[in-house]
Coordinates of C-alpha atoms in Angstrom, one line a residue:
X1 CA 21.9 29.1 80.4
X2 CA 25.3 30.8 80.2
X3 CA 25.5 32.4 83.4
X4 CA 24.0 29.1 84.9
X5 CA 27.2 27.4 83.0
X6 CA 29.7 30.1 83.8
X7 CA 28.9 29.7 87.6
X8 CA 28.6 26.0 87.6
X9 CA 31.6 25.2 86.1
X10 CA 34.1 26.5 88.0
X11 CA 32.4 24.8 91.2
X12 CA 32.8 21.7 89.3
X13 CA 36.7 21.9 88.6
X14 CA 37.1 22.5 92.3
X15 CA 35.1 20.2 94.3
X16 CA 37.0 19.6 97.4
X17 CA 37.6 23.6 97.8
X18 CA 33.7 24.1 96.9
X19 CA 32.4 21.5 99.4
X20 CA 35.1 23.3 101.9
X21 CA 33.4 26.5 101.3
X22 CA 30.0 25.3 101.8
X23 CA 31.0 23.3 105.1
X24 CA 32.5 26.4 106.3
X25 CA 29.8 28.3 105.7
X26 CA 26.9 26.2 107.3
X27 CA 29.1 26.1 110.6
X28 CA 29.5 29.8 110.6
X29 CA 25.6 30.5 109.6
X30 CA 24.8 28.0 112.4
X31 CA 27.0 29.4 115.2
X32 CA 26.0 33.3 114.0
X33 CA 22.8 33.1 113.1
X34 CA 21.5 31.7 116.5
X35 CA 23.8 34.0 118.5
X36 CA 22.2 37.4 116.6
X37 CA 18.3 35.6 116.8
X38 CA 19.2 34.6 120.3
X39 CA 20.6 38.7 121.3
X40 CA 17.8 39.8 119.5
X41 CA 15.0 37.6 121.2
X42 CA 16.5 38.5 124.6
X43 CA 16.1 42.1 123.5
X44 CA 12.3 41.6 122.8
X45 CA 10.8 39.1 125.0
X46 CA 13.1 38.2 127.4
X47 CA 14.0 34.7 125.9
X48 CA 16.8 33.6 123.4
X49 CA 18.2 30.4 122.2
X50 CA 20.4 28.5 124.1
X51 CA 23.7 28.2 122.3
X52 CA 25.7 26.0 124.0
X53 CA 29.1 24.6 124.1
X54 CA 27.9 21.1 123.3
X55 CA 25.7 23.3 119.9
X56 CA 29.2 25.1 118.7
X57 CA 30.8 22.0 119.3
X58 CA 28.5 19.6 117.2
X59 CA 28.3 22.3 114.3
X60 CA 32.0 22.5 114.0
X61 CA 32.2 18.8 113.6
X62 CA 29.5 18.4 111.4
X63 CA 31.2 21.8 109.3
X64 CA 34.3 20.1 108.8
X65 CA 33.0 16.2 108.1
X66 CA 31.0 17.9 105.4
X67 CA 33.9 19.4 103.5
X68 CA 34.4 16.1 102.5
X69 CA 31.4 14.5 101.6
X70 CA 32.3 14.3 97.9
X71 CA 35.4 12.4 98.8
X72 CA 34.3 10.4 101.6
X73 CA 29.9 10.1 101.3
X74 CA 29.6 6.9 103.3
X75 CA 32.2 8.2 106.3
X76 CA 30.6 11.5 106.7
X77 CA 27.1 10.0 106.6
X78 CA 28.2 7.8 109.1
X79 CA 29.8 11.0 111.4
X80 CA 26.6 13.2 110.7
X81 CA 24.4 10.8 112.0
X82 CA 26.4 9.9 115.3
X83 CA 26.4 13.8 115.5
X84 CA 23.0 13.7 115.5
X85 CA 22.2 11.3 117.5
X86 CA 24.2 12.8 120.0
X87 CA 22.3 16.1 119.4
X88 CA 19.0 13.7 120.0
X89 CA 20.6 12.5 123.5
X90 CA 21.5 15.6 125.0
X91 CA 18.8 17.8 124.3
X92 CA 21.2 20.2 122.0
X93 CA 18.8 21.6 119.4
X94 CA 20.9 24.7 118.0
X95 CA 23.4 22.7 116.1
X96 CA 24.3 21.6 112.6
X97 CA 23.7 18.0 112.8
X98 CA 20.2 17.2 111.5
X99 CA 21.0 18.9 108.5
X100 CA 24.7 17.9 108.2
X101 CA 22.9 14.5 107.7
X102 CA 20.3 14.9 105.3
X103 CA 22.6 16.6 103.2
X104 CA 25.5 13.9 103.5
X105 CA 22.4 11.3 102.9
X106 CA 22.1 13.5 99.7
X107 CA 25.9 13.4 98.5
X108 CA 26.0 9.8 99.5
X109 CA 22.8 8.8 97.3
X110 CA 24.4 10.8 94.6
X111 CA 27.3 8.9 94.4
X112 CA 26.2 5.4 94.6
X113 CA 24.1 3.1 92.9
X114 CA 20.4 3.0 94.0
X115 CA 19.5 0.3 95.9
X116 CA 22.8 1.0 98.0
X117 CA 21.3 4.4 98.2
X118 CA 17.9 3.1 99.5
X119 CA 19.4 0.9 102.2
X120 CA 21.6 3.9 103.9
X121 CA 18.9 5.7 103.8
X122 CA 16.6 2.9 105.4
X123 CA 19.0 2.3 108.3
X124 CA 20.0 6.2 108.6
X125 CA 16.4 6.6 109.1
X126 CA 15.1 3.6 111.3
X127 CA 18.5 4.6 113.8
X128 CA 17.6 8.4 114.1
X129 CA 13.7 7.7 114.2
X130 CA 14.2 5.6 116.9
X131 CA 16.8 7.7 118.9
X132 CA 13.8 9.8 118.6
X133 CA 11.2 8.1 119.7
X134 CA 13.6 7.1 122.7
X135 CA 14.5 10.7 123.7
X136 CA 10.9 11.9 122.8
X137 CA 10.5 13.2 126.3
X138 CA 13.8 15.4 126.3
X139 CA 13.1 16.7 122.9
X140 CA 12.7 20.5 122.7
X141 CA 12.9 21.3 119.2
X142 CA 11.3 21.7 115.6
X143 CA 12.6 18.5 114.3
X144 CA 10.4 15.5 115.5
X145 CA 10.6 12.2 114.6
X146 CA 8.7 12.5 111.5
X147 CA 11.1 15.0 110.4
X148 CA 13.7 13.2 110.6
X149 CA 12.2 10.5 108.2
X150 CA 10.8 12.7 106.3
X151 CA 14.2 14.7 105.0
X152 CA 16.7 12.0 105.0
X153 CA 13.5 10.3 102.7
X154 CA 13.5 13.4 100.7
X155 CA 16.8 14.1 100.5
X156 CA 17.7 10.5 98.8
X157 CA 14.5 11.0 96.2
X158 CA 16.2 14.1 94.9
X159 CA 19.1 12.7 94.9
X160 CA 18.3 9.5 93.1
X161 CA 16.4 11.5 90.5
X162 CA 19.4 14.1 89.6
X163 CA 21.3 10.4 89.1
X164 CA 19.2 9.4 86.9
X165 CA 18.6 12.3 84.7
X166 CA 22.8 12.4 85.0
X167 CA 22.7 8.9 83.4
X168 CA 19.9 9.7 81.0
X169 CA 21.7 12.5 79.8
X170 CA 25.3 10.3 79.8
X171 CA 23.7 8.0 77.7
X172 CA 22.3 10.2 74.9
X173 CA 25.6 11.9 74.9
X174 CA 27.0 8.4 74.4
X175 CA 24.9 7.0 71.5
X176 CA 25.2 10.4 70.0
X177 CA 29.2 10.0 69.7
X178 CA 28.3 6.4 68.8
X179 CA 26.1 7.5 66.1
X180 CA 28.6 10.4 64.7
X181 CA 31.7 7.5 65.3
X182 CA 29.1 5.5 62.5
X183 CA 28.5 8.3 60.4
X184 CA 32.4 9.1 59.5
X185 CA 32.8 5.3 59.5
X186 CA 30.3 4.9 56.7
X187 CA 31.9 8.1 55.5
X188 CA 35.4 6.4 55.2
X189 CA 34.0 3.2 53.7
X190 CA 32.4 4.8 51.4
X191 CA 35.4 6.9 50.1
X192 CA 37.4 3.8 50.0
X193 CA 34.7 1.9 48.3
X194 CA 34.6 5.1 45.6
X195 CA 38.2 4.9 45.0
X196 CA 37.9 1.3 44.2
X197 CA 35.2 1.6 42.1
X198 CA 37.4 4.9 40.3
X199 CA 40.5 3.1 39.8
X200 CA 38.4 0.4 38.4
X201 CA 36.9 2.6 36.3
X202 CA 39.9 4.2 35.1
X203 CA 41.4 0.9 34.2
X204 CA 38.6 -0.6 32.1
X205 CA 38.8 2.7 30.2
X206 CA 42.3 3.1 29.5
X207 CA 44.0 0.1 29.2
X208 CA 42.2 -1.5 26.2
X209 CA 42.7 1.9 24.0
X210 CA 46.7 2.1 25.2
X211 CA 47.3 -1.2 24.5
X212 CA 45.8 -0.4 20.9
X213 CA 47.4 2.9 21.1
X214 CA 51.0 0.8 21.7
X215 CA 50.7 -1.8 19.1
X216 CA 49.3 0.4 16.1
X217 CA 51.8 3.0 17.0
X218 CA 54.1 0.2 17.1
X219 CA 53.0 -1.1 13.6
X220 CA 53.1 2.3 12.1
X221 CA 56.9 2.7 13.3
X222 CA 57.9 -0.8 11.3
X223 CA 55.6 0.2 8.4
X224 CA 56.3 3.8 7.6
X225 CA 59.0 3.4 5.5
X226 CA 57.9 0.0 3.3
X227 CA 53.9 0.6 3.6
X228 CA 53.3 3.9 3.8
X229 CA 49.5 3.4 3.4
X230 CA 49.3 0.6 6.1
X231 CA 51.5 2.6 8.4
X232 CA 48.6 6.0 7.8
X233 CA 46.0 3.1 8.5
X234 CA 47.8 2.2 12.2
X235 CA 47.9 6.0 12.8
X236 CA 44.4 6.4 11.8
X237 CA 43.7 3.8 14.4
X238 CA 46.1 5.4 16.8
X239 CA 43.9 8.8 16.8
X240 CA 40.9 6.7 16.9
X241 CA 41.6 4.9 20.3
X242 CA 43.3 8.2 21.7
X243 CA 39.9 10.4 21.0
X244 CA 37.8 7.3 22.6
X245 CA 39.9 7.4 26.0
X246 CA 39.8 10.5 25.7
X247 CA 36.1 10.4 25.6
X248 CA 35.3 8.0 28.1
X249 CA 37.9 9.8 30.7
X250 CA 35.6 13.0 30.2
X251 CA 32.6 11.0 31.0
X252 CA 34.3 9.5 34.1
X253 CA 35.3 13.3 34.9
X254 CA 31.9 14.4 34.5
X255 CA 30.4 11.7 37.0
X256 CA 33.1 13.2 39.5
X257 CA 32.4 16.4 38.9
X258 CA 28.9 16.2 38.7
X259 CA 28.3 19.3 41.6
X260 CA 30.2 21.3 39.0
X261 CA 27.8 20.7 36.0
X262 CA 30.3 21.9 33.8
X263 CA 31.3 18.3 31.7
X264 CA 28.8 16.3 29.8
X265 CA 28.7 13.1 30.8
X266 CA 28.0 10.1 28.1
X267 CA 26.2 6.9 29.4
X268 CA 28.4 4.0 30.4
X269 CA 29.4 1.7 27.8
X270 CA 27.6 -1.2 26.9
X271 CA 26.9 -4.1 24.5
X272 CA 25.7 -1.9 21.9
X273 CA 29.6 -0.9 20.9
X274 CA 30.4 -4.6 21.2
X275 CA 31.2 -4.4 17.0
X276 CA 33.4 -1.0 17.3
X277 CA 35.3 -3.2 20.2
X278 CA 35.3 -6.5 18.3
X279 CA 36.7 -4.0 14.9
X280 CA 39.3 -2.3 17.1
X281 CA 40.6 -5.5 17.6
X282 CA 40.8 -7.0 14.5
X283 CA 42.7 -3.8 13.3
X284 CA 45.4 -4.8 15.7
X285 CA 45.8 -8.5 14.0
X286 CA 44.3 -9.9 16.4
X287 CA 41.6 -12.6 15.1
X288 CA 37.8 -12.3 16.6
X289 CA 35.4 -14.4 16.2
X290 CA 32.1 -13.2 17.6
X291 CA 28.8 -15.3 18.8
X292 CA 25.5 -13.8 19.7
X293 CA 22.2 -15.3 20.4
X294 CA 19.4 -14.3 17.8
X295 CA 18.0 -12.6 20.6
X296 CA 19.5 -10.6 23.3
X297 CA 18.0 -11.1 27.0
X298 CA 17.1 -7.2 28.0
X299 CA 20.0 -6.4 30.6
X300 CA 20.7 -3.5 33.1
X301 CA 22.9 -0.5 32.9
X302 CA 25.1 -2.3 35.6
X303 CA 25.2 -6.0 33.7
X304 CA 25.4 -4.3 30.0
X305 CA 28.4 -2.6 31.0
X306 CA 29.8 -5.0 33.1
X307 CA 29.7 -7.6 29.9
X308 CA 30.8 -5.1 28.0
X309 CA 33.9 -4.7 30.1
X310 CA 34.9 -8.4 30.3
X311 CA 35.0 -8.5 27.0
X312 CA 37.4 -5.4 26.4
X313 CA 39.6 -7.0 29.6
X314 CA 39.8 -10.2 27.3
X315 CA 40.7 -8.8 23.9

């Protein structure tokens, strides 16, 4: 597969030099060829091929249209087959033409869509069949009429099936960048919607305890000096809030970090420490009054933290 590619590729880069290359070298192997099999014939049984002007002149034609049939499909087609039919009308069998043609119909049927493809070769092949069947008489070669038919026919079935796999392939590659475009999409909204969800996080957990942390530190400052006692009671509850953001911010870690396995983590607040909250608050002169149902409906993680939340947001 690597030699195939390393070979293959550079062809591809160069098309007009490669299809100059291979023009060139079908005229030369059909001028050559038949001179050597024709000498060497004559040597043998007495008979060679008949290269004539007419031959050499044809091929060279056809040699030349065909370096560019990847620019120009329809226009070479179009020359290939007047080459052959010319070929057909005067008898000249030991040219380039008939295959000139059924590879141009092959470049052409690569290039274009497939019904167009199908009707070139339909009219390619109804003109040259019946130059043939007109000219049957004069014909003095190995291509016949069915021939003809036969490899322009072929020629535009292989074609039409490298086009498709081309497209099969295209399109795979296509929904496969699609599909990896997706992936790091999701990937993105999910990073965003995880650093929403952090800050979040972070917020609900810090700002209750600093805002207790402010006003007790606050009331310990005016208190120091006349209350002494109430002043060591706002400190007490300054330590307290610290070491419970302190806490929470370690669980919060230790969900982020949960590939290191190296932090506890402590389930998410809920309901349950509704009376610490409520208590925390009341330290801070603030006056709670709180109203539960003799019954608590069973919640889940998500709502039980959630409520628990909304009320630390309020107080």
């Amino acid at each position: 597969m690597i030699l195939r590619r390393s070979l293959v590729e550079p062809l591809r880069r160069r098309p007009t030099a490669t299809d100059a290359a291979f023009g060139l070298a079908l005229g030369t192997a059909f001028v050559v060829i038949p001179v050597l099999a024709g000498a060497r014939l004559r040597h043998k049984v007495g008979v060679g091929l008949d290269l004539t002007v007419p031959d050499v002149a044809l091929t060279v034609l056809c040699a030349i249209a065909l370096t560019q049939v990847r620019r120009h499909p329809l226009a070479v087609l179009a020359a290939t087959a007047v080459a052959s039919v010319v070929s057909m009308v005067g008898g000249w069998q030991v040219n380039l033409a008939q295959l000139a043609v059924t590879f141009a119909m092959f470049a052409y049927a690569l290039a274009v869509p497939r019904g167009r493809a199908v009707k070139a070769a339909t009219i390619t092949s109804v003109v040259l069949g019946a130059v043939s069947v007109l000219v049957a008489g004069m014909w003095r070669g190995e291509w016949g009429r069915q021939d003809v038919v036969l490899w322009l026919w072929t020629a535009t079935a292989a074609a039409i099936a490298i086009a498709g796999r081309r497209a099969t392939m295209a399109a795979l590659e296509d929904r496969a960048l699609r599909a990896e475009e997706s992936r790091e999409e999701t990937a993105r909204r999910r990073v965003a919607e995880d650093r929403v969800r952090i800050a979040r996080e972070l917020h609900d957990v810090i700002a209750h305890h600093v805002a207790v942390i402010s006003v007790q530190s606050g009331v310990a400052e005016h208190l120091v000096e006349r209350d002494p006692v109430a002043a060591r009671a706002a400190l007490h509850h300054v330590r307290t809030s610290a070491k419970s953001v302190l806490t929470e911010l370690q669980s919060v870690l230790g969900v982020l970090r949960q590939d290191e396995a190296t932090l506890p983590t402590a389930p998410a607040p809920g309901l349950d420490g509704l009376d610490d909250l409520v208590a925390s608050a009341r330290t801070m002169g603030t006056p709670v009054e709180v109203s539960l149902p003799p019954e608590r409906p069973p919640l889940s993680a998500a709502a039980d933290s959630a409520a628990y939340r909304l009320v630390q947001e309020a107080l």
